Coordinates of C-alpha atoms in Angstrom, one line a residue:
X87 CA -53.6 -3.8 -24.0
X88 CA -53.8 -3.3 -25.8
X89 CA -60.6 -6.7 -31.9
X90 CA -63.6 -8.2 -34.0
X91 CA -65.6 -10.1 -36.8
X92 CA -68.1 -12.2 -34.8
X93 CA -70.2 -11.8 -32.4
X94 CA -68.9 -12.3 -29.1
X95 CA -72.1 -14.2 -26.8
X96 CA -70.1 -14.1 -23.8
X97 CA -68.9 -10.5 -23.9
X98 CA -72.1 -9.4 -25.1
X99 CA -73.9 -10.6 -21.9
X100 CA -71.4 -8.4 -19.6
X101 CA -72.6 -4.5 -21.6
X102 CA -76.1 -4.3 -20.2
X103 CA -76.2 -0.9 -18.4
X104 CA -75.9 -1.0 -14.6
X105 CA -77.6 2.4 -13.4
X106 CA -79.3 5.5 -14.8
X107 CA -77.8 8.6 -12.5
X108 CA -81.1 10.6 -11.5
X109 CA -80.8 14.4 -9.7
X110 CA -79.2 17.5 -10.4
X111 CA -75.9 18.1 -11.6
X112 CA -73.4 19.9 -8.1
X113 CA -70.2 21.2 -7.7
X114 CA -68.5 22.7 -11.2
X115 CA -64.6 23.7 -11.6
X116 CA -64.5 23.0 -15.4
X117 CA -64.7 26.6 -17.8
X118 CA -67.6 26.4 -20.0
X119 CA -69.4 24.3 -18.0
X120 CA -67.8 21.4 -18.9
X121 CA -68.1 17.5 -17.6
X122 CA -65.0 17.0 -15.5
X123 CA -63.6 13.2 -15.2
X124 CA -61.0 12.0 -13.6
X125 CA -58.2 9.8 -13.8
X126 CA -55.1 8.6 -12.0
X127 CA -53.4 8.0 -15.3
X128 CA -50.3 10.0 -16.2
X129 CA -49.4 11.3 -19.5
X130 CA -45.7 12.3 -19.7
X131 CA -43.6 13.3 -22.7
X132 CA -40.5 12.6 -22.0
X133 CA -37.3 10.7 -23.5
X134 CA -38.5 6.8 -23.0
X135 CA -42.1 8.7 -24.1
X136 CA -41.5 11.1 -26.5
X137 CA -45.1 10.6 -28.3
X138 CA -47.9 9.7 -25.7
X139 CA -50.8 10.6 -28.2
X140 CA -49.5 9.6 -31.8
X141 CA -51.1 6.8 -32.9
X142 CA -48.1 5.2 -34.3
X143 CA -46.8 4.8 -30.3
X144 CA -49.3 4.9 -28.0
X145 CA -50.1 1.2 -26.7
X146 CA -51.7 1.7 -23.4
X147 CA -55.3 2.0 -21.7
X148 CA -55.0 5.7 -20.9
X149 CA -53.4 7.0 -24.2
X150 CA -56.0 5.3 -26.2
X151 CA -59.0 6.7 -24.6
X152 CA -57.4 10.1 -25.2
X153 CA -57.1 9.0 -28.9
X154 CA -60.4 7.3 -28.9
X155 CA -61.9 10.4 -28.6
X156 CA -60.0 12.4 -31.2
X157 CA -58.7 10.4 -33.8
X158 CA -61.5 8.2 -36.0
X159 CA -61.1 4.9 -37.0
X160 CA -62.7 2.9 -39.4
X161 CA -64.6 0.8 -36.8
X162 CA -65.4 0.9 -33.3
X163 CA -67.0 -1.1 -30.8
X164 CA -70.8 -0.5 -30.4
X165 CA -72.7 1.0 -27.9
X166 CA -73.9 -2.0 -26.0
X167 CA -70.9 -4.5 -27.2
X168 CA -70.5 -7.2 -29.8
X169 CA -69.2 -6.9 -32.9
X170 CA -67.5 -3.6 -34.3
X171 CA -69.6 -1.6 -36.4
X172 CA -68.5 1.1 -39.5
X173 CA -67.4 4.7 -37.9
X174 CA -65.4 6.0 -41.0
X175 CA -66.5 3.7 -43.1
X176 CA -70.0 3.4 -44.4
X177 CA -69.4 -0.7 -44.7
X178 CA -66.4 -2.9 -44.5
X179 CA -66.6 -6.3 -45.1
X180 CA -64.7 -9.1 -46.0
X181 CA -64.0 -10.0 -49.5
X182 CA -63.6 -13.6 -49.5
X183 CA -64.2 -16.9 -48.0
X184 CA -60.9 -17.4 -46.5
X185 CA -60.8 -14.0 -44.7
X186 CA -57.4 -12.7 -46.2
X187 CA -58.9 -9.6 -47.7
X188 CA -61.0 -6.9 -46.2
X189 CA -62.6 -3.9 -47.8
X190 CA -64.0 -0.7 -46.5
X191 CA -65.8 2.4 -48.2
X192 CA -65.4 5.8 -46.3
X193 CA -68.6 7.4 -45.3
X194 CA -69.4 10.2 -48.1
X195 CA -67.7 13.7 -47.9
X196 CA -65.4 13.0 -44.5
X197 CA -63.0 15.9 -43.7
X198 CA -60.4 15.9 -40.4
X199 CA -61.2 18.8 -37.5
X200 CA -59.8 21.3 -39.7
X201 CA -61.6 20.6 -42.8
X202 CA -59.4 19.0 -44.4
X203 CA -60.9 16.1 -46.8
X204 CA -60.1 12.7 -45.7
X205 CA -59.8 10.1 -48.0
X206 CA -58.8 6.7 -48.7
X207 CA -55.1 8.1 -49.3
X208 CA -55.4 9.3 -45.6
X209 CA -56.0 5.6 -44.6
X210 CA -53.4 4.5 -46.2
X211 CA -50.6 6.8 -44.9
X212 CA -52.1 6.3 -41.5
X213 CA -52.0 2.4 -41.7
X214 CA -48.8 2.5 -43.2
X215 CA -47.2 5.0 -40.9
X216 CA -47.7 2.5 -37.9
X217 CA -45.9 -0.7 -40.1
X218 CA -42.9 2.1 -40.8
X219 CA -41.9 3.0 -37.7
X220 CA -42.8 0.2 -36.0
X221 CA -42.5 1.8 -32.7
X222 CA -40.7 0.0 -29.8
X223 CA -43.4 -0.2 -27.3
X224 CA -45.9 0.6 -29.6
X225 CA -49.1 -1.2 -31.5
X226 CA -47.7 -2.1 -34.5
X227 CA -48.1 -5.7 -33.7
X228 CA -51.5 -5.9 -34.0
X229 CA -51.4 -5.6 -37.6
X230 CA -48.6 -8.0 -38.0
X231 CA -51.1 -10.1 -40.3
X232 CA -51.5 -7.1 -42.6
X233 CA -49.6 -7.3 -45.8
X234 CA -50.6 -4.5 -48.0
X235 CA -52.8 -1.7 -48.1
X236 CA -54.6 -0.8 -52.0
X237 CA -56.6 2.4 -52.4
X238 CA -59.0 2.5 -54.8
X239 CA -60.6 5.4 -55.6
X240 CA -61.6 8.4 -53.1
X241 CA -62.9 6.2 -50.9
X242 CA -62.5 2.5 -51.1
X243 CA -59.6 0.7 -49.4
X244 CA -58.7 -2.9 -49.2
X245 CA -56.8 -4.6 -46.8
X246 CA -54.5 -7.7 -48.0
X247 CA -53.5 -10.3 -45.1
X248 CA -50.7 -12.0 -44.8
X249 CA -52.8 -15.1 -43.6
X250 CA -56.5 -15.5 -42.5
X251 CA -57.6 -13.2 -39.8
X252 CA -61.2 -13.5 -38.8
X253 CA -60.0 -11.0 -36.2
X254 CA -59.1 -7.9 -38.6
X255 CA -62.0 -5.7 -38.1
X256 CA -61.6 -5.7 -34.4
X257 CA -57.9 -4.6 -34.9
X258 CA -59.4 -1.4 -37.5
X259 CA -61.6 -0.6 -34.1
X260 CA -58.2 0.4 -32.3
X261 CA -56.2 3.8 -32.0
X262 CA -53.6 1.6 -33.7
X263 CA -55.4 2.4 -37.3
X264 CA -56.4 5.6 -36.5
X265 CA -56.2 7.5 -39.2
X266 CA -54.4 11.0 -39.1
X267 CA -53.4 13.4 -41.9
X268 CA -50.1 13.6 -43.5
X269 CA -50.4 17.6 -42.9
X270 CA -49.5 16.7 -39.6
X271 CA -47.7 13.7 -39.0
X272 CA -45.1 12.6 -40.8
X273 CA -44.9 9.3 -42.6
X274 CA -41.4 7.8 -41.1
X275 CA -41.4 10.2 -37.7
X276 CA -43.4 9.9 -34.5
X277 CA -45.0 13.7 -33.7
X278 CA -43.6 14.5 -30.2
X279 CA -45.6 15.7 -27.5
X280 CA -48.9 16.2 -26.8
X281 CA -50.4 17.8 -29.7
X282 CA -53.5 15.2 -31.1
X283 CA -55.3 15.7 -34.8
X284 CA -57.9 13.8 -35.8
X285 CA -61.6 13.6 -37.1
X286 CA -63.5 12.1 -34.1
X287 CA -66.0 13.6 -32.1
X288 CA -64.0 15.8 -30.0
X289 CA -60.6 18.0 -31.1
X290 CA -58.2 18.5 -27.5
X291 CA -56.3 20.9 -25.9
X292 CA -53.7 20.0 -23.8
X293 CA -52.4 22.1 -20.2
X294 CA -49.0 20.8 -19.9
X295 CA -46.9 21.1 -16.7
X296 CA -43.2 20.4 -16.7
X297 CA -44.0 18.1 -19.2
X298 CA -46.6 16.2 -17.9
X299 CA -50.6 16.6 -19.0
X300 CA -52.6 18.2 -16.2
X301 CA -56.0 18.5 -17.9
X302 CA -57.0 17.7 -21.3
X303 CA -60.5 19.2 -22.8
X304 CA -62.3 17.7 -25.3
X305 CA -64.6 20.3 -27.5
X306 CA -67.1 18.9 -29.7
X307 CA -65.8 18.5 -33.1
X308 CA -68.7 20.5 -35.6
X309 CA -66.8 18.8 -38.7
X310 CA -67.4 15.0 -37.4
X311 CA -68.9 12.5 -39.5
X312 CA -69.7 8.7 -38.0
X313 CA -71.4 6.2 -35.9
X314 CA -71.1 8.5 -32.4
X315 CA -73.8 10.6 -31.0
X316 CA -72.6 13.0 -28.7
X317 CA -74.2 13.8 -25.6
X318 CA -72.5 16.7 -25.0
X319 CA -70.2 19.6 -26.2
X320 CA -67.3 19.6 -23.9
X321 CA -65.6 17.3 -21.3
X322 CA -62.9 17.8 -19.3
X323 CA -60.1 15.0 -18.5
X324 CA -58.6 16.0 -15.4
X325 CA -55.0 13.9 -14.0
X326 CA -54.6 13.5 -9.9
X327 CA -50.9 12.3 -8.2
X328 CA -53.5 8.9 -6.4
X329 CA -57.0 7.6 -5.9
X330 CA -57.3 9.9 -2.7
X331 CA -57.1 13.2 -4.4
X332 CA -59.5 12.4 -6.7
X333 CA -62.0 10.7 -5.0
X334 CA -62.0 13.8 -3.0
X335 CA -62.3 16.2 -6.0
X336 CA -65.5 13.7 -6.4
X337 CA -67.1 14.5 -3.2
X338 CA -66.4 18.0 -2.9
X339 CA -67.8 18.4 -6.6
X340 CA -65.5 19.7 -8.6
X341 CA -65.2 16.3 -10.8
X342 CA -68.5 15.1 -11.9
X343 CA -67.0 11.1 -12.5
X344 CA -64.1 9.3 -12.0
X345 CA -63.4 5.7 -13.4
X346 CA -59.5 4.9 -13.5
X347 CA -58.3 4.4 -11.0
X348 CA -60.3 3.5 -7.6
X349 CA -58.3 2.1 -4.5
X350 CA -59.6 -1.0 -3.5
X351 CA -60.5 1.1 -0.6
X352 CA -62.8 3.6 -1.9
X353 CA -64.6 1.0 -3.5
X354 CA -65.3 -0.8 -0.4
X355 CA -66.3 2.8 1.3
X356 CA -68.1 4.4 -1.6
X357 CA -70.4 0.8 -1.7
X358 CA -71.3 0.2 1.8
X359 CA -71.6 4.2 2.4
X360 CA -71.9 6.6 -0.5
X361 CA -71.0 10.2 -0.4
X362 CA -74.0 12.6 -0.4
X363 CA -74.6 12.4 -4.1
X364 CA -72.2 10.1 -5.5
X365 CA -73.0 6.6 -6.9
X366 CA -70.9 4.1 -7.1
X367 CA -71.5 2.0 -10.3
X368 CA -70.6 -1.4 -11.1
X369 CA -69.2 -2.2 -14.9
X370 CA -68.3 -5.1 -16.8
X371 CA -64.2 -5.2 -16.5
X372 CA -61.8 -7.5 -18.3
X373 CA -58.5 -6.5 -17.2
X374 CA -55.6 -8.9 -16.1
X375 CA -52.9 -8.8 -13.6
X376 CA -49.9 -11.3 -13.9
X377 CA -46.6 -12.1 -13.2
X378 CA -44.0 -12.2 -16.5
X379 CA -40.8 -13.8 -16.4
X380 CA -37.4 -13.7 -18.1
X381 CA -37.1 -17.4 -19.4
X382 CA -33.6 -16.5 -20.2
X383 CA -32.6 -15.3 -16.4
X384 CA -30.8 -17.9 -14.3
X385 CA -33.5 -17.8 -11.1
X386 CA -36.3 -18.6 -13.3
X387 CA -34.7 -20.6 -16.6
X388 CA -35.8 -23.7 -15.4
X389 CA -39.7 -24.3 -16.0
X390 CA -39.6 -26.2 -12.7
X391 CA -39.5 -22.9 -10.4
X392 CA -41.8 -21.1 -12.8
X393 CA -44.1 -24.3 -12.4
X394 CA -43.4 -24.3 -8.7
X395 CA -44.3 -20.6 -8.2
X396 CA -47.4 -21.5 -10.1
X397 CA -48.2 -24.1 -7.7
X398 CA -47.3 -22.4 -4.5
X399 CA -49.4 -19.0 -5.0
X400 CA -52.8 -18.7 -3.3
X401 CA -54.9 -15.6 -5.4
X402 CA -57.4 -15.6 -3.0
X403 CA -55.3 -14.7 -0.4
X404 CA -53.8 -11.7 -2.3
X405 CA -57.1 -10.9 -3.3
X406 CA -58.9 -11.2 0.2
X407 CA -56.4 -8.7 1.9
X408 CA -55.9 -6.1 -1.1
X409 CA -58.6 -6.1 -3.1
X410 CA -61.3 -7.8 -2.2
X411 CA -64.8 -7.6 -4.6
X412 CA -62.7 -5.6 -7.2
X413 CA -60.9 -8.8 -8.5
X414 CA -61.3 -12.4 -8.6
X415 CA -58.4 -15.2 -9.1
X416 CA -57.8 -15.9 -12.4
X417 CA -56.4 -19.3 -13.9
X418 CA -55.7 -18.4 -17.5
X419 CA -54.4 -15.5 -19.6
X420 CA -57.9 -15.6 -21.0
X421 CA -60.7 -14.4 -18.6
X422 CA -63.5 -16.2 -17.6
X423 CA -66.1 -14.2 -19.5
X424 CA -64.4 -14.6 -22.6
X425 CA -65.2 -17.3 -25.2
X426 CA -62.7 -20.0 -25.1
X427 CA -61.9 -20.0 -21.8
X428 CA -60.6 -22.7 -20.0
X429 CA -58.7 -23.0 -16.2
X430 CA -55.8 -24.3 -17.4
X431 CA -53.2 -23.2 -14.3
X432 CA -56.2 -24.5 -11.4
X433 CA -56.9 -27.9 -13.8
X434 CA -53.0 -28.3 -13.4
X435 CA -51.4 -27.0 -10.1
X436 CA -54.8 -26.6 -8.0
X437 CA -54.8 -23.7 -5.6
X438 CA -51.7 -22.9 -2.9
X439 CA -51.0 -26.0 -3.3
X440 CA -46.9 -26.3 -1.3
X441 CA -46.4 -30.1 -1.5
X442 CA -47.1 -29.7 -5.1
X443 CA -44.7 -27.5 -5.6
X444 CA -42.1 -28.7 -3.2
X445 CA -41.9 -31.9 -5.8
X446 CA -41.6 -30.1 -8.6
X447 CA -38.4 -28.2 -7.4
X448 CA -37.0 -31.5 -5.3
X449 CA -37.6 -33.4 -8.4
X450 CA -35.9 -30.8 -10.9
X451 CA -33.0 -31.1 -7.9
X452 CA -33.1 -27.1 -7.2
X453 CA -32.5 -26.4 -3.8
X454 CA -34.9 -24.2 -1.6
X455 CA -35.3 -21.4 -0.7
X456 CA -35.4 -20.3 -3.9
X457 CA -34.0 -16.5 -4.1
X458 CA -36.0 -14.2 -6.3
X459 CA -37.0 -10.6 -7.0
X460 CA -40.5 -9.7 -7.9
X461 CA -40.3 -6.2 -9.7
X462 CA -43.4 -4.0 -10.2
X463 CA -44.6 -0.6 -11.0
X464 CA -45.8 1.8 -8.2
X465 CA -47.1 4.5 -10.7
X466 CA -49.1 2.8 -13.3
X467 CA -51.9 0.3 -11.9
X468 CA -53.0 2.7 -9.3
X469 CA -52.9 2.3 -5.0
X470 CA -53.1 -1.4 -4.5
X471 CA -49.8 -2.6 -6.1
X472 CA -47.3 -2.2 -3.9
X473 CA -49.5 -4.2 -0.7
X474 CA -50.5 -6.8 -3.8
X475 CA -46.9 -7.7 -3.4
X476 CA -46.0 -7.1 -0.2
X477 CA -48.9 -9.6 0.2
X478 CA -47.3 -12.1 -2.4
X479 CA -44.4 -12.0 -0.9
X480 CA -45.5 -12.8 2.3
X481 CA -47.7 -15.7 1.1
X482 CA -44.8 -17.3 -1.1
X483 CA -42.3 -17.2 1.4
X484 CA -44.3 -18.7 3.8
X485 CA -44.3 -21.6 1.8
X486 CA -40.2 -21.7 3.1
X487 CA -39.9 -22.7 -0.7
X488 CA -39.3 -19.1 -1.6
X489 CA -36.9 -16.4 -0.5
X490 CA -38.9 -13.4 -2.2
X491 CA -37.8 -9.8 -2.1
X492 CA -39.7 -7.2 -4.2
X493 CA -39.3 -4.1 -5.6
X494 CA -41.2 -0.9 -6.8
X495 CA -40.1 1.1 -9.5
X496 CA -41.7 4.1 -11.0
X497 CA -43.8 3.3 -14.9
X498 CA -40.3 5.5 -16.5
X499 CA -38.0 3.2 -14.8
X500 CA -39.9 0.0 -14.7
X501 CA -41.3 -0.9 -18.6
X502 CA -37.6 0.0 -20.3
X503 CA -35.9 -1.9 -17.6
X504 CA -38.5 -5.0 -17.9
X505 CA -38.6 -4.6 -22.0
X506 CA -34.5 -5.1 -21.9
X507 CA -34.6 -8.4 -19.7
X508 CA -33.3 -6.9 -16.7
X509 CA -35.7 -8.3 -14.5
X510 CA -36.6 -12.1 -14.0
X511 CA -39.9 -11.6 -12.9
X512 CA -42.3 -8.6 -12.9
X513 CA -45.8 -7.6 -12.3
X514 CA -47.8 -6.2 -16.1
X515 CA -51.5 -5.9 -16.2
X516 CA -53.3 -6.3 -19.3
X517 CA -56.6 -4.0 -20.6
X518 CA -57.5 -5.7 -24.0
X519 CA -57.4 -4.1 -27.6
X520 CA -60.7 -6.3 -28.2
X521 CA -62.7 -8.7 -26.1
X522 CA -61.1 -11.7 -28.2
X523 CA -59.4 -14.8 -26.8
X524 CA -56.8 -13.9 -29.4
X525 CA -55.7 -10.7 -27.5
X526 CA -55.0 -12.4 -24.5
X527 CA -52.8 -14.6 -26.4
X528 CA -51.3 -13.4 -28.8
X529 CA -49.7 -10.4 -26.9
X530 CA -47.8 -12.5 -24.9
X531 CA -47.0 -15.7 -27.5
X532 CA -46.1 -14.4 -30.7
X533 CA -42.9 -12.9 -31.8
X534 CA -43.0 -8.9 -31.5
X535 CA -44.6 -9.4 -28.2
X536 CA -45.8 -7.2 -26.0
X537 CA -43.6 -8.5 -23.0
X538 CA -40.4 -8.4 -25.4
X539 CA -40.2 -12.3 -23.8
X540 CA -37.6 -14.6 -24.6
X541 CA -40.2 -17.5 -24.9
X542 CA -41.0 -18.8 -27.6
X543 CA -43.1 -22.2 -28.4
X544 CA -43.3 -23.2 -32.2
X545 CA -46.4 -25.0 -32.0
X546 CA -48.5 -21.8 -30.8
X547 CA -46.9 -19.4 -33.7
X548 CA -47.0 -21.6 -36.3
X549 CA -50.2 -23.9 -35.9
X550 CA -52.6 -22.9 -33.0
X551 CA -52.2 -18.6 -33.4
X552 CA -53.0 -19.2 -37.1
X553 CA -55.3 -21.7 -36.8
X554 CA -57.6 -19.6 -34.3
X555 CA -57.6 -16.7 -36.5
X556 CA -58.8 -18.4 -39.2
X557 CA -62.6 -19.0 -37.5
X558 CA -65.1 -16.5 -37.8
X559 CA -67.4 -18.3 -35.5
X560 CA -64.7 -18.0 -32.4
X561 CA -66.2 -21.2 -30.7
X562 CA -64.9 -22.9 -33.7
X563 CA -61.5 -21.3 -32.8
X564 CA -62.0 -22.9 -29.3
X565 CA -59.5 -26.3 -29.5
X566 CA -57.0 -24.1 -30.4
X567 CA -57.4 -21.1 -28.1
X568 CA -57.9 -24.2 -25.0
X569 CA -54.7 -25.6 -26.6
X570 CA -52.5 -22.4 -26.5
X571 CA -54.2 -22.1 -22.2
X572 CA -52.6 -25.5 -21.6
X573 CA -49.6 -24.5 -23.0
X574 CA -48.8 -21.3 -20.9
X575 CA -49.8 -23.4 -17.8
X576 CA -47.2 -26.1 -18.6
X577 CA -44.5 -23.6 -19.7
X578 CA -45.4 -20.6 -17.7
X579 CA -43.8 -17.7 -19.3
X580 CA -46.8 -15.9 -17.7
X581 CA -48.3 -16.4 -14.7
X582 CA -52.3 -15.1 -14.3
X583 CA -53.1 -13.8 -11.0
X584 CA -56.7 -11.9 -11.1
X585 CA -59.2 -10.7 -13.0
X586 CA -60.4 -7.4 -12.3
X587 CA -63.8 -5.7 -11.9
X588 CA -64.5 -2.1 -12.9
X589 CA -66.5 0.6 -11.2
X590 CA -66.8 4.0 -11.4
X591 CA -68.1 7.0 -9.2
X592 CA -70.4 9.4 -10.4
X593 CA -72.3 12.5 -9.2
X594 CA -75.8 12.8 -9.3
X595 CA -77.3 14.6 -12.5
X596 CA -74.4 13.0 -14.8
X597 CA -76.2 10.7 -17.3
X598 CA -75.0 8.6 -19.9
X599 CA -72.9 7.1 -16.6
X600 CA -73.9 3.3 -17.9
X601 CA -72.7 3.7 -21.0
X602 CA -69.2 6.0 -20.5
X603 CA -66.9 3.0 -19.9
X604 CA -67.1 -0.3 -21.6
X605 CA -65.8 -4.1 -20.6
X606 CA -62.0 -3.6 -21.9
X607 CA -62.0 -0.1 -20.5
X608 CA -62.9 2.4 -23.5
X609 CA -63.7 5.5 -22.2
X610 CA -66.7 6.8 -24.1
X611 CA -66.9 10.2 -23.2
X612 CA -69.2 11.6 -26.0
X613 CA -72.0 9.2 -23.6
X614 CA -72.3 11.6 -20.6
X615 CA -74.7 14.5 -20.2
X616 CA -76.5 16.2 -17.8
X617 CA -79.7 16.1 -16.9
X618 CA -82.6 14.3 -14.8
X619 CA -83.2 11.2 -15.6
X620 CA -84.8 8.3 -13.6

């Protein structure tokens, strides 16, 4: 997942609304009459996930829009895209010409949900506190080019980098610097549970059920100071067990919108033949899906059967029998509608292409079938995932190059097993922290990574990483963002599979529909109202 100093031309182009919801609001099941979403995401707290909602851990799509609602930042992302914009801060900026250090100034008499003042001291601690306890699976790696943090005064704070980072602001947009209060979360400790404390526009209350979050209701916040105009004063995040469940909770009324996560399915129903009152709505999307490998593990150490695999699969067969308009094939850890993009895996292998890789194993003399487990998640990525694989599966070992087996694990299982090695290749998707080339790369490439991945190439973390984050205009950054593409699709530690599309259902009367999720999958609720409209 896991953003910003420029503007971004080609993300820009993808926020322009899609619908304006018109009627009158139906169905209800919320207390106070509040707006009811749903999600498929699950929120446990539990050994492996003792902190879903503390800042200093929490490094996944779901998580952060919880957070994003509660817990302020000094940035965020706009309403229609670009660059980030002050949310805390009344300005930030940077300081000098080589972009090494950053300054913001808070916005004038700021105080948390309680009333507590916050200050720059509160910053601080909050910045800090993710660096300390650098969190196993959590998002301290996305201020790996911070240095140190100086307070000066009440309400100035400057940022010192390591190295050049045009990227920075986008980075102070995330959960990751949320900034919390030292009243209630302690400088070297995660805060178990579900508990959240913030100053964004909402506080939370959590209903917890054998230690998983049922329902989570957002109330506006009457102390909140920044950027965000609120459209309402209370929203409802309600969890369902699948996609079915909740798309029937949609229909029969008592959820007003759902976004994450739609079977392939329901999309294709819900857009040839809408529910009486529902609308299906389009949205930019610039999620990933991929296969990771172990570069360590025997089956896959050689580059050759990595390279081969490459070669071999066909996306738009996958795509054709499981998910169909909701993805496209995807030939690059950075998406197509992201600046710096280039098709690095097509411009090499092609597409399904067997006598291709049939050489590449002959000539690294591996013999064939090649036996190998692909290992995915049947909880996390919602309904498609298990017949995405089934479907890979079938595809590669049709190729008779492959012997493929998979296997579906549950989230709890499946991301400490894949974090420790034990699996030579696995399925990951990937929501961005910021609509940057840098997060598709970066993630993966540098040392701390996301994937915990054995790989490691010195000419990305030494030169081309740096080298990229030293252009503020990002089409400056773009030989070096190409480079690090070609790379991955000589080595492949990764292997891109699709890029996915978003959409979500709403019922009529809901407005603010256009606006409530954003192209790497914010969830804005403070955008939706009701009304008539249209």
């Amino acid at each position: 997942m896991n953003r910003k100093t420029m503007v971004l031309t080609a993300a820009i182009g993808l926020l322009t609304p899609a619908l304006s919801a018109c009627g009158s609001a139906s169905g209800g099941g919320a207390a106070s009459g509040a707006i009811v979403v749903g999600t498929t995401d699950r929120f446990e707290a539990a050994d492996y996930a003792p902190a879903p909602f503390d800042p200093a851990y929490a490094y996944d799509a779901g998580a952060w829009n919880v957070l994003r609602q509660t817990v302020q930042t000094l940035m965020h992302t706009p309403r229609g895209g670009g660059q980030p914009v002050p949310e805390a801060a009344s300005d930030c900026r940077f300081t000098d010409t080589g972009n090494e250090s950053y300054r913001c100034v808070l916005r004038p008499d700021l105080t948390f949900a309680n009333g507590d003042p916050l200050t720059a001291k509160d910053v601080k601690f909050s910045i800090d506190r993710v660096l300390a306890i650098k969190a196993e699976n959590g998002p301290s790696s996305l201020l790996s080019t911070l240095d140190t943090v100086e307070v000066k005064g009440a309400d100035t704070v400057v940022f010192h980098l390591k190295t050049a980072d045009a990227t920075f602001p986008y980075k102070l947009s995330t959960p990751a610097a949320g900034i919390v209060s030292e009243k209630n979360y302690d400088a070297k400790k995660l805060r178990p549970g579900f508990a959240v404390d913030g100053s964004g526009p909402y506080t939370m209350k959590a209903e917890v059920k054998d230690d998983h979050l049922v329902r989570a209701v957002f109330t506006k916040n009457p102390h909140y100071k920044g950027d965000i105009k609120l459209q309402n004063d209370k929203v409802e995040l309600r969890t369902f067990a699948d996609s079915a469940s909740m798309g029937k909770a949609l229909t029969d009324g008592s959820v007003h919108m759902v976004s994450r996560t739609l079977a392939p399915a329901q999309i294709a129903d819900f857009s040839a033949k809408p529910p009486k009152g529902v609308k299906l709505v389009p949205m930019p999307g610039l999620e990933i899906r991929y296969l990771g490998f172990n570069t360590d593990a025997p089956v896959v150490k050689d580059k050759a059967v990595r390279q081969a695999l490459a070669a071999a699969v066909d996306r738009n067969n996958v795509i054709s029998k499981v998910y169909g308009k909701s993805a496209q094939p995807l030939y690059s850890l950075v998406p197509t509608t992201v600046t710096g993009h280039v098709n690095s895996f097509f411009n090499k292998y092609g597409e399904a292409n067997t006598a291709k890789a049939a050489s590449l194993l002959k000539d690294a003399g591996i013999k064939t079938p090649v036996k190998l487990t692909l290992n995915y998640t049947k909880d996390h990525y919602g309904d498609g995932t298990a017949a995405e694989f089934e479907a890979l599966k079938t595809q590669l070992n049709s190729t008779q190059l492959f012997d493929i087996t998979v296997q579906g694990n549950d989230w709890s299982d499946f991301r400490p097993a894949q974090k420790k090695g034990d699996y030579a290749a696995y399925g990951l998707g990937w929501f961005p922290d910021y609509p940057d080339a840098d997060n598709f790369l970066a993630p993966f490439l540098e040392a701390d990574n996301f994937l915990g991945t054995p790989y490691a190439n010195t000419t990305v973390r030494t030169r081309l990483i740096p080298d990229s984050r030293r252009a503020a205009d990002r089409n400056t950054a773009a030989p070096a963002i190409a480079d690090m593409q070609d790379i991955v699709a000589e080595d492949v530690p990764v292997l891109p599979l699709w890029q996915g599309k978003q959409y979500v259902a709403a019922r009529d009367g809901i407005t603010g529909v256009e606006w409530s999720v954003n192209a790497i999958s914010d969830l804005q609720l403070w955008e939706l109202g009701r009304g008539v409209s249209g």
